[in-house]
Short mmCIF file of C-alpha atoms in Angstrom, two decimals:
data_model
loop_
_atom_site.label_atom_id
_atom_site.label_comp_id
_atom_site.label_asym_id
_atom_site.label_seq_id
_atom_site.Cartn_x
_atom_site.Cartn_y
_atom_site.Cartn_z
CA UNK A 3 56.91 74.94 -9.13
CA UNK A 4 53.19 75.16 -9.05
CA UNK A 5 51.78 78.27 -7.78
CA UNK A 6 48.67 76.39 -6.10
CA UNK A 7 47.87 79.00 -3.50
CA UNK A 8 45.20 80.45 -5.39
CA UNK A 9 44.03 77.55 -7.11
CA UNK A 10 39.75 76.97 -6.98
CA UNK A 11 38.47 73.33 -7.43
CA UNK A 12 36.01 73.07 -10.46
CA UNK A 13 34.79 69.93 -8.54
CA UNK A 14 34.93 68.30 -5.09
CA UNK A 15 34.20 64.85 -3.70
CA UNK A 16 34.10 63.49 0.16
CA UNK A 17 35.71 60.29 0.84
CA UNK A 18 35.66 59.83 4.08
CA UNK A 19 35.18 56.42 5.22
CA UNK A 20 34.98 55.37 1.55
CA UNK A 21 37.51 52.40 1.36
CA UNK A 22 40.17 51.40 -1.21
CA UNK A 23 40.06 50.61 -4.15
CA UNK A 24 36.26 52.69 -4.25
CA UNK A 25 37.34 55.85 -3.45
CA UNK A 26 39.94 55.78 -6.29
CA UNK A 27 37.62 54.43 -8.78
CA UNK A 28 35.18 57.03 -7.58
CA UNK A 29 37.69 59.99 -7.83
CA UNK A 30 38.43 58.20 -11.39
CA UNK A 31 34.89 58.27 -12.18
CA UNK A 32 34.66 61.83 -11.41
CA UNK A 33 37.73 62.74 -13.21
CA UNK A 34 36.09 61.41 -16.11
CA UNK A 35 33.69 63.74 -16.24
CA UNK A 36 36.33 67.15 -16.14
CA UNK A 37 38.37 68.54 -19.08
CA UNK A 38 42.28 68.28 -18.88
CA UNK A 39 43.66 70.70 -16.66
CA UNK A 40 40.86 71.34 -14.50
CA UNK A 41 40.95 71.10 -10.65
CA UNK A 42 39.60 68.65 -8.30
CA UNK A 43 39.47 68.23 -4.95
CA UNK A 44 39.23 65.56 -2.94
CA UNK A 45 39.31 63.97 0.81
CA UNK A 46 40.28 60.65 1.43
CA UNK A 47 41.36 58.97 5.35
CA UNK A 48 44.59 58.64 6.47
CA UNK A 49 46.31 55.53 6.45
CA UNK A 50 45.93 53.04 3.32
CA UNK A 51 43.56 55.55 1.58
CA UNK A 52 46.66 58.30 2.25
CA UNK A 53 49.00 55.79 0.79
CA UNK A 54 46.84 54.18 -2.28
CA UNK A 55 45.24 57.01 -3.80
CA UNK A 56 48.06 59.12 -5.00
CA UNK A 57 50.15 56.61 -6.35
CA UNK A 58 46.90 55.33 -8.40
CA UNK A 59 46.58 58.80 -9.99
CA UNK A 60 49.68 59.70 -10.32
CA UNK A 61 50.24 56.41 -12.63
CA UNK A 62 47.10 57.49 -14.54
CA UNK A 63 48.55 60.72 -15.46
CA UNK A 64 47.11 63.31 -13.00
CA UNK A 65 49.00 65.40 -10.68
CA UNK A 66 48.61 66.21 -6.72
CA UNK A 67 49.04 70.06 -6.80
CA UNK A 68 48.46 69.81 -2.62
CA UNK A 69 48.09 68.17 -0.04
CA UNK A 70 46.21 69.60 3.45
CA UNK A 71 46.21 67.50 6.64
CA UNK A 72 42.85 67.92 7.75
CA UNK A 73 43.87 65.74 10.89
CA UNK A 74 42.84 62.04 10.12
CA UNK A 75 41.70 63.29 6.68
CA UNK A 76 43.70 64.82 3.99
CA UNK A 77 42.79 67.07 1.27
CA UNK A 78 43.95 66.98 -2.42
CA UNK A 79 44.13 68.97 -5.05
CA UNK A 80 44.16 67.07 -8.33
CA UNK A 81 44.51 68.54 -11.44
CA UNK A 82 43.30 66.32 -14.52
CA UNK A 83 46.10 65.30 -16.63
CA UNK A 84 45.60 64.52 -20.18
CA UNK B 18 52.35 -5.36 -23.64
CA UNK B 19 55.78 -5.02 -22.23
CA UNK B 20 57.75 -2.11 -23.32
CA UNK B 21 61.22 -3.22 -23.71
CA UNK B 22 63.16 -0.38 -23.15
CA UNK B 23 61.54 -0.61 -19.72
CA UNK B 24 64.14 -2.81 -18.46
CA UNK B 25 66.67 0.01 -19.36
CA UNK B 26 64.66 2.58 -17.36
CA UNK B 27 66.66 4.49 -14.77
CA UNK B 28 64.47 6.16 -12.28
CA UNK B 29 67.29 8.85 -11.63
CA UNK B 30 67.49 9.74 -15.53
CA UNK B 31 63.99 10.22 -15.61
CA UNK B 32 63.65 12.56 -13.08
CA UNK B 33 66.57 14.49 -14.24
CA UNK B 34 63.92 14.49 -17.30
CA UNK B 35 61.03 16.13 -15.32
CA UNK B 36 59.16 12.43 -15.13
CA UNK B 37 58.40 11.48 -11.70
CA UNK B 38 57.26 7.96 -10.71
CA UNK B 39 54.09 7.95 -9.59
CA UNK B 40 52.12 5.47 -7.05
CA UNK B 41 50.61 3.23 -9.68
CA UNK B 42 52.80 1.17 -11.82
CA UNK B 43 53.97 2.72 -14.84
CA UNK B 44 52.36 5.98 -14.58
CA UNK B 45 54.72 9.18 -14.08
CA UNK B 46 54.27 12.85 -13.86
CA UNK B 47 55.58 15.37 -16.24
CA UNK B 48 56.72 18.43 -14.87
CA UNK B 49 56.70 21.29 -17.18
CA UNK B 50 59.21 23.82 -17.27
CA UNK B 51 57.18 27.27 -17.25
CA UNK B 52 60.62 29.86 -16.33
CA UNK B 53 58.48 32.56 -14.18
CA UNK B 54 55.59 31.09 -14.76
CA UNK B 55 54.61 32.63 -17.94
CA UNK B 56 52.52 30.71 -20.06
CA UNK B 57 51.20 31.66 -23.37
CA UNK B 58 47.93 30.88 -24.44
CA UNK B 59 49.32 28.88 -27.77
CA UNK B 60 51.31 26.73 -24.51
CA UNK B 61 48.49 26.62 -22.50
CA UNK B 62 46.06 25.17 -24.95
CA UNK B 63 48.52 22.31 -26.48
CA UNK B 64 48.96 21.05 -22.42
CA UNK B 65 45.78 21.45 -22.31
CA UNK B 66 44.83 18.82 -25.40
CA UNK B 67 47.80 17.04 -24.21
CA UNK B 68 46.78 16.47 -20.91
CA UNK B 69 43.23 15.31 -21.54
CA UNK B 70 44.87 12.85 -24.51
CA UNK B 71 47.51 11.10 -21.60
CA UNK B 72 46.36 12.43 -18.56
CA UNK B 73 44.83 9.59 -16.73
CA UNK B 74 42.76 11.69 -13.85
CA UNK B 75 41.10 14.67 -15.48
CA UNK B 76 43.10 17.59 -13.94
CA UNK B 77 46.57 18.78 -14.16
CA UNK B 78 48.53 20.04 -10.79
CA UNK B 79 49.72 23.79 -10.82
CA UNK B 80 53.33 23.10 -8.76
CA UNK B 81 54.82 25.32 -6.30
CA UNK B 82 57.25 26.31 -8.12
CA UNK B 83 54.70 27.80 -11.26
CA UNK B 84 54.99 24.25 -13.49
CA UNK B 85 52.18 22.76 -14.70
CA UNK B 86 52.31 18.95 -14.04
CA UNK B 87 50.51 16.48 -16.74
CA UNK B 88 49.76 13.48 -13.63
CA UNK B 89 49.07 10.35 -14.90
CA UNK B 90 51.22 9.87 -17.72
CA UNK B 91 51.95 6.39 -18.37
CA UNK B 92 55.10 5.15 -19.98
CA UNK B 93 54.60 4.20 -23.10
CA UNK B 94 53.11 7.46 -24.03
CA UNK B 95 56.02 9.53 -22.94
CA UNK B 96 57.41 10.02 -26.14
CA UNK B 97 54.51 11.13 -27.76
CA UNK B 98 53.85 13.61 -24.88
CA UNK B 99 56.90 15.41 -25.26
CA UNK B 100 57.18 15.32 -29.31
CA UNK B 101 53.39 16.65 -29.11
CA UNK B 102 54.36 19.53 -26.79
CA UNK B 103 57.77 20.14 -28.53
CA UNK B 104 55.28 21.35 -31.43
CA UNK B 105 54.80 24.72 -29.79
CA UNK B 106 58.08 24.93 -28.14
CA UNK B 107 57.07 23.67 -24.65
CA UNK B 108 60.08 22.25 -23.08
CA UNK B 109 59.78 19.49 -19.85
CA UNK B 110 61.11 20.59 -16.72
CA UNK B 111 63.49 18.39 -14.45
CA UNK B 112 63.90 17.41 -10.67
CA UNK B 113 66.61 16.35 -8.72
CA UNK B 114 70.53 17.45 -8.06
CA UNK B 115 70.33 20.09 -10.56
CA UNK B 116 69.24 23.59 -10.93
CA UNK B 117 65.81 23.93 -11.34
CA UNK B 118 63.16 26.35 -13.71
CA UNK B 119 63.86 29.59 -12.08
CA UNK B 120 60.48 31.23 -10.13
CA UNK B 121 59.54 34.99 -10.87
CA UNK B 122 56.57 37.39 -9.96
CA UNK B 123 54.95 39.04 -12.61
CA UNK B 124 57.66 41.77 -13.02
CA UNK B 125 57.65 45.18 -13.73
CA UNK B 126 55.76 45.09 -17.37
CA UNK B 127 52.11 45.40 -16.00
CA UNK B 128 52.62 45.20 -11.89
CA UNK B 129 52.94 48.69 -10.56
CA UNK B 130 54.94 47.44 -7.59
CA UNK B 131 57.80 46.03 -10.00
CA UNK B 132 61.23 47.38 -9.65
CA UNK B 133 63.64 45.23 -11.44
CA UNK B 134 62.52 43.55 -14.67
CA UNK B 135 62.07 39.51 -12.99
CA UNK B 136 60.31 38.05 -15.82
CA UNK B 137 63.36 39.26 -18.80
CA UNK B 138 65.87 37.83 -16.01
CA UNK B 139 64.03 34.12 -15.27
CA UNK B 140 64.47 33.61 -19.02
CA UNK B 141 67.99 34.78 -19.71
CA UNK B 142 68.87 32.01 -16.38
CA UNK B 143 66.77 29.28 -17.20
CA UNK B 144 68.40 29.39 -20.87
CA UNK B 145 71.96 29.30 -19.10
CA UNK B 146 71.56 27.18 -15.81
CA UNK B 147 68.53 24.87 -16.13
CA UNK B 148 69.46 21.49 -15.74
CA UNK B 149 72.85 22.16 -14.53
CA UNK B 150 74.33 19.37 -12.21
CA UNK B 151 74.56 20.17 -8.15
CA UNK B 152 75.20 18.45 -4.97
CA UNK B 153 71.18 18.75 -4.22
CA UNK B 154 68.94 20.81 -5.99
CA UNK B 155 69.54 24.33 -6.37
CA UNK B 156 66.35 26.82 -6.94
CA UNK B 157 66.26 30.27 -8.09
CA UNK B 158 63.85 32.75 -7.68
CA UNK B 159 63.07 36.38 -8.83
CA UNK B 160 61.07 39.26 -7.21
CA UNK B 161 60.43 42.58 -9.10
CA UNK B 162 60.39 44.27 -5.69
CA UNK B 163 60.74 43.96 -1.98
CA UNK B 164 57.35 43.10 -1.23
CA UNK B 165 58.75 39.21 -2.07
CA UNK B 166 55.98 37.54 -3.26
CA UNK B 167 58.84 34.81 -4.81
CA UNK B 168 60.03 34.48 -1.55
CA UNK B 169 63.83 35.21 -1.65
CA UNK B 170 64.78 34.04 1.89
CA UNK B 171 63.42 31.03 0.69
CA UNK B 172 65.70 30.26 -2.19
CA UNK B 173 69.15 28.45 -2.67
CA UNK B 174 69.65 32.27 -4.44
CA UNK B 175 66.59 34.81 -4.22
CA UNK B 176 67.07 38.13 -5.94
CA UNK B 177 64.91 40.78 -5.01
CA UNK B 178 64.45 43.94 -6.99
CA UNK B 179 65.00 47.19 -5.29
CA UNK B 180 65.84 51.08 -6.05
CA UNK B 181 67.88 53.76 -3.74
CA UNK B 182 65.70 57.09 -3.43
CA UNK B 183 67.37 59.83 -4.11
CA UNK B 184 65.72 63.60 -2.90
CA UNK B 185 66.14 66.62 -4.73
CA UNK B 186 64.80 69.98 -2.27
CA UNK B 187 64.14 72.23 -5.52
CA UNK B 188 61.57 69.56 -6.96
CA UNK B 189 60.10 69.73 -3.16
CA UNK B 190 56.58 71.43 -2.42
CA UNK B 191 56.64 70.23 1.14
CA UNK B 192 53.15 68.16 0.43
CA UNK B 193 54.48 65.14 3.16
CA UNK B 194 52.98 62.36 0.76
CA UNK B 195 56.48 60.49 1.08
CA UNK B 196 56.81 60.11 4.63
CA UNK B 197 52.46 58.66 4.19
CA UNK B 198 53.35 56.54 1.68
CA UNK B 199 56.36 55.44 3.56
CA UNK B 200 55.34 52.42 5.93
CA UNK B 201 58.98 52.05 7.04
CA UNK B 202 59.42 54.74 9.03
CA UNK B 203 62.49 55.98 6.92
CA UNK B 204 60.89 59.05 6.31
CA UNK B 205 59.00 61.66 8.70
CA UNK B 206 58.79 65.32 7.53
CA UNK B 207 59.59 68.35 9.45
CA UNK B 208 57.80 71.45 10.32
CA UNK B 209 57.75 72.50 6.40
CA UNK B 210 56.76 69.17 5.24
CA UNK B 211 60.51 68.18 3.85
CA UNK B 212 61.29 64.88 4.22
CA UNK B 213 64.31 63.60 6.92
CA UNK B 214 65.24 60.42 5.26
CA UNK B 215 66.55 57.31 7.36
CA UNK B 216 68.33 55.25 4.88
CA UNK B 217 68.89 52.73 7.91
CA UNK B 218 65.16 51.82 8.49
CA UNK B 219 65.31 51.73 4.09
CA UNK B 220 63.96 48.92 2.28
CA UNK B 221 64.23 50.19 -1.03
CA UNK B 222 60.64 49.76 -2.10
CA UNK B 223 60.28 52.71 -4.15
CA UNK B 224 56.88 53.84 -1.87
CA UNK B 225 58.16 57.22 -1.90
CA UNK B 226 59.49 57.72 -5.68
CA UNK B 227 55.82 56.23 -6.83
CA UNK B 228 54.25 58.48 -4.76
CA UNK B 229 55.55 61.73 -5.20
CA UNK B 230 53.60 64.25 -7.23
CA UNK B 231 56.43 66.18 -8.35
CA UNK B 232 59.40 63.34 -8.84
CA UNK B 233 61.22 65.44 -6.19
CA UNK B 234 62.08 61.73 -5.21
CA UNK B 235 63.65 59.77 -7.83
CA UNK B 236 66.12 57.03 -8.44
CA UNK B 237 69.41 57.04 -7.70
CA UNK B 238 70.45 53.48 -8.51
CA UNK B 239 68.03 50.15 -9.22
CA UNK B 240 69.36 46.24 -8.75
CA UNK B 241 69.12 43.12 -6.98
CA UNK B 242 69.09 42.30 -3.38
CA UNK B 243 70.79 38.95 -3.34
CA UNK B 244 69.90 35.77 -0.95
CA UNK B 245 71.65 33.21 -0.45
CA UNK B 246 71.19 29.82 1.30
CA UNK B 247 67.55 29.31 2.18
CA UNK B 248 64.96 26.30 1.38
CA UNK B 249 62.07 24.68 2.38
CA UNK B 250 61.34 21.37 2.72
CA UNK B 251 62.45 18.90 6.26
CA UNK B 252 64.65 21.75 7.60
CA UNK B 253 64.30 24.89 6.89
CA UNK B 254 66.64 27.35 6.69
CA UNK B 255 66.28 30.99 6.14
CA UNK B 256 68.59 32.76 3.12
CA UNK B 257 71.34 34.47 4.21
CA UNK B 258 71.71 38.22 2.81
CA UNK B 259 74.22 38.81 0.80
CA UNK B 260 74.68 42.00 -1.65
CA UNK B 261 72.68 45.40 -2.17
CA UNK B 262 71.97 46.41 -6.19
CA UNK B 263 73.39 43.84 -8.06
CA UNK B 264 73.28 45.03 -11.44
CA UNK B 265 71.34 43.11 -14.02
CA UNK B 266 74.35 42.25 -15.83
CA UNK B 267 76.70 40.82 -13.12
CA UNK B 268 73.51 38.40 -12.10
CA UNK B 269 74.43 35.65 -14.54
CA UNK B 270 77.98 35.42 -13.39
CA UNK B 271 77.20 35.36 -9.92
CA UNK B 272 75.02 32.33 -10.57
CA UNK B 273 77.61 31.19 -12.06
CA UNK B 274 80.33 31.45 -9.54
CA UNK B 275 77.65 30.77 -6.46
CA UNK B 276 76.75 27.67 -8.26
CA UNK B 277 81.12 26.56 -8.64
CA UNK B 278 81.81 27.21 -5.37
CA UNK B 279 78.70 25.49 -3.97
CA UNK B 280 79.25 22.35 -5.88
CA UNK B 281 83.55 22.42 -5.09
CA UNK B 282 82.64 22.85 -1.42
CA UNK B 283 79.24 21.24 -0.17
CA UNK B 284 79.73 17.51 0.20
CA UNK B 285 77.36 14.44 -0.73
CA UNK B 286 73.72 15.62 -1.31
CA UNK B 287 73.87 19.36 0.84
CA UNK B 288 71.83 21.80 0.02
CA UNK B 289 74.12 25.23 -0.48
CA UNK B 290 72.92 27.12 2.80
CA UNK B 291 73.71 23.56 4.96
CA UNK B 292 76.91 23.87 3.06
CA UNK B 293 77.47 27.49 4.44
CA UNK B 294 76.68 26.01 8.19
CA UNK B 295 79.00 23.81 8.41
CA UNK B 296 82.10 25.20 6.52
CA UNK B 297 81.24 28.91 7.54
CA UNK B 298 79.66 31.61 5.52
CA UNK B 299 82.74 34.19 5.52
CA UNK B 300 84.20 31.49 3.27
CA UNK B 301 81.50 31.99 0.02
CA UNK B 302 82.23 35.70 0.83
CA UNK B 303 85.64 36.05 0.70
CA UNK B 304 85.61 33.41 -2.50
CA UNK B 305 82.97 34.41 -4.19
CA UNK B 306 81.10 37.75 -2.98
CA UNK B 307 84.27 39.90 -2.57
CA UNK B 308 84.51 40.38 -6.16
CA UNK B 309 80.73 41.69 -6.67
CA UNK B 310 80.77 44.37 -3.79
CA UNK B 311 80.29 47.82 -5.04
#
């Protein structure tokens, strides 16, 4: 189990209102940019954005340490796989 | 000048051939028989230069059912159409009372949706059923996963891929992705964010497994959700469902046994689901589906 409770992003990014696919190509592009095992976090809306996003990092190798309901909005924690 | 096999030319052995008459005299289509719809580029390119040498209209017509028809063909060129596409290994398709090229999604290889492997199955029943004799025509279909894009309930016999989820609490950090990603309503977390899991409301789409960060959610078992009885065409009729998680290695013998019983009990040219209307479906169940229940 991942002891995430103290975990502090390295970077964040705001998606709200940013739509599928662009806020997973954006959280891709910033991804990019971190080393391997670094922390991101990121927002992204409920509903497809909820449902889309995780899946598409999770098949690129990344992992969802946690996951905050922000009400409407959700917060991840993403930490850059290799 | 007159071909004289012409006078020899029976209509109903050419379409069990994959040539259908056309409007104009002498001119036929070839129907090609793509299982899944795959098509190499090696394929592609020899219809391609065959098409433009006997095609008389300048296009080709993508079917329905994922063949690519050469239209305009005329007669006397038939031969040479099929010996020139026989060169890469392309094979013509048929119509009529048989069983047709099987019909498959992409699969699981490349589509992150796929569940079941559709495109490895369309080839293993094309290369055992194509062509085989029927009542009416019989059509097959694949889906990797529920979302259906092959259009089970459509089918004579539509098999749809699909997995059971199976939870494990220890994996479990409570992060309530499954019951987002989960459209069905068969999963709502509680006050610590741990899934309850309706396996009634269940599709077996796999939303959840795909989803979860920590494969707290995994597989249990994967197979086919099987179809029976639907079509298209003057009077449609929507497939009747018939078994959860068919392995992939009872499929072929289920074909096999669906397609013995539907051509020893359907009479003159009845499709298999009229078949199941009029002498009752409990009958196909109790003869043939019995023996494939879990």
């Amino acid at each position: 189990m991942d002891n995430t409770g103290e975990n502090k992003a390295d970077a964040t990014l705001d998606l709200s209102g940013v739509k599928c696919p662009i806020n997973f190509v954006k959280t891709k592009l910033k991804l990019e940019e971190m080393e391997t095992g670094q922390l991101l976090e990121v927002v992204v809306d409920d509903g497809e954005p909820i449902r889309s996003v995780p899946k598409s990092l999770k098949d690129e190798g990344h992992k969802i340490l946690k996951v905050d309901d922000l009400g409407g909005r959700f917060k991840l924690l993403i930490r850059k796989g290799a | 000048m007159e071909i004289q096999d012409k006078s020899k030319l029976n209509l109903e052995d050419m379409k069990s051939g994959g040539f259908i008459k056309e409007r104009k005299k002498d001119l036929f289509t070839v129907r090609l028989r793509v299982p899944g719809g795959r098509l190499s580029f090696e394929k592609m390119e020899k219809m391609a230069e065959v098409a433009k040498k006997y095609g008389r209209y300048g296009y080709v017509h993508v079917s329905v059912r994922q063949s690519i028809e050469i239209v305009g063909v005329h007669f006397d060129d038939i031969d040479a159409v099929i010996k020139e596409l026989d060169s890469v290994g392309q094979k013509i398709a048929s119509c009529g009372a048989r069983v047709r090229v099987p019909t498959a999604c992409g699969g699981c290889e490349y589509n992150p949706n796929g569940i079941m492997d559709a495109q490895k199955m369309v080839l293993e029943v094309d290369e055992k059923f194509f062509g085989r004799e029927c009542h009416h025509k019989f059509k097959i279909g694949f889906a990797g996963c529920p979302i259906d894009c092959p259009k089970s309930s459509e089918m004579d016999l539509g098999f749809m891929g699909m997995v059971d989820p199976e939870w494990s609490e220890e994996e479990c950090t409570g992060c309530t992705l499954c019951s987002k990603a989960c459209i069905e309503g068969a999963i709502v977390s509680d006050s610590d964010g741990k899934p309850i899991y309706d396996p009634e409301k269940c599709i077996y789409c796999g939303d959840c497994i795909n989803r979860c960060p920590t494969d707290a959610w995994g597989e249990k078992r994967k197979g086919w959700f099987v179809r029976v009885g639907g079509k298209h065409g003057r009077h449609p009729r929507s497939a009747d469902d018939i078994i959860k998680f068919l392995p992939n290695e009872k499929v072929c013998d289920f074909i096999d046994k669906t397609v013995t019983w539907y051509n020893n009990n359907a009479s003159g040219r009845e499709r298999i689901g009229t078949c199941f209307d009029r002498v009752g479906l409990d009958k196909y169940k109790k003869e043939v589906v019995e023996d494939f229940k879990e």
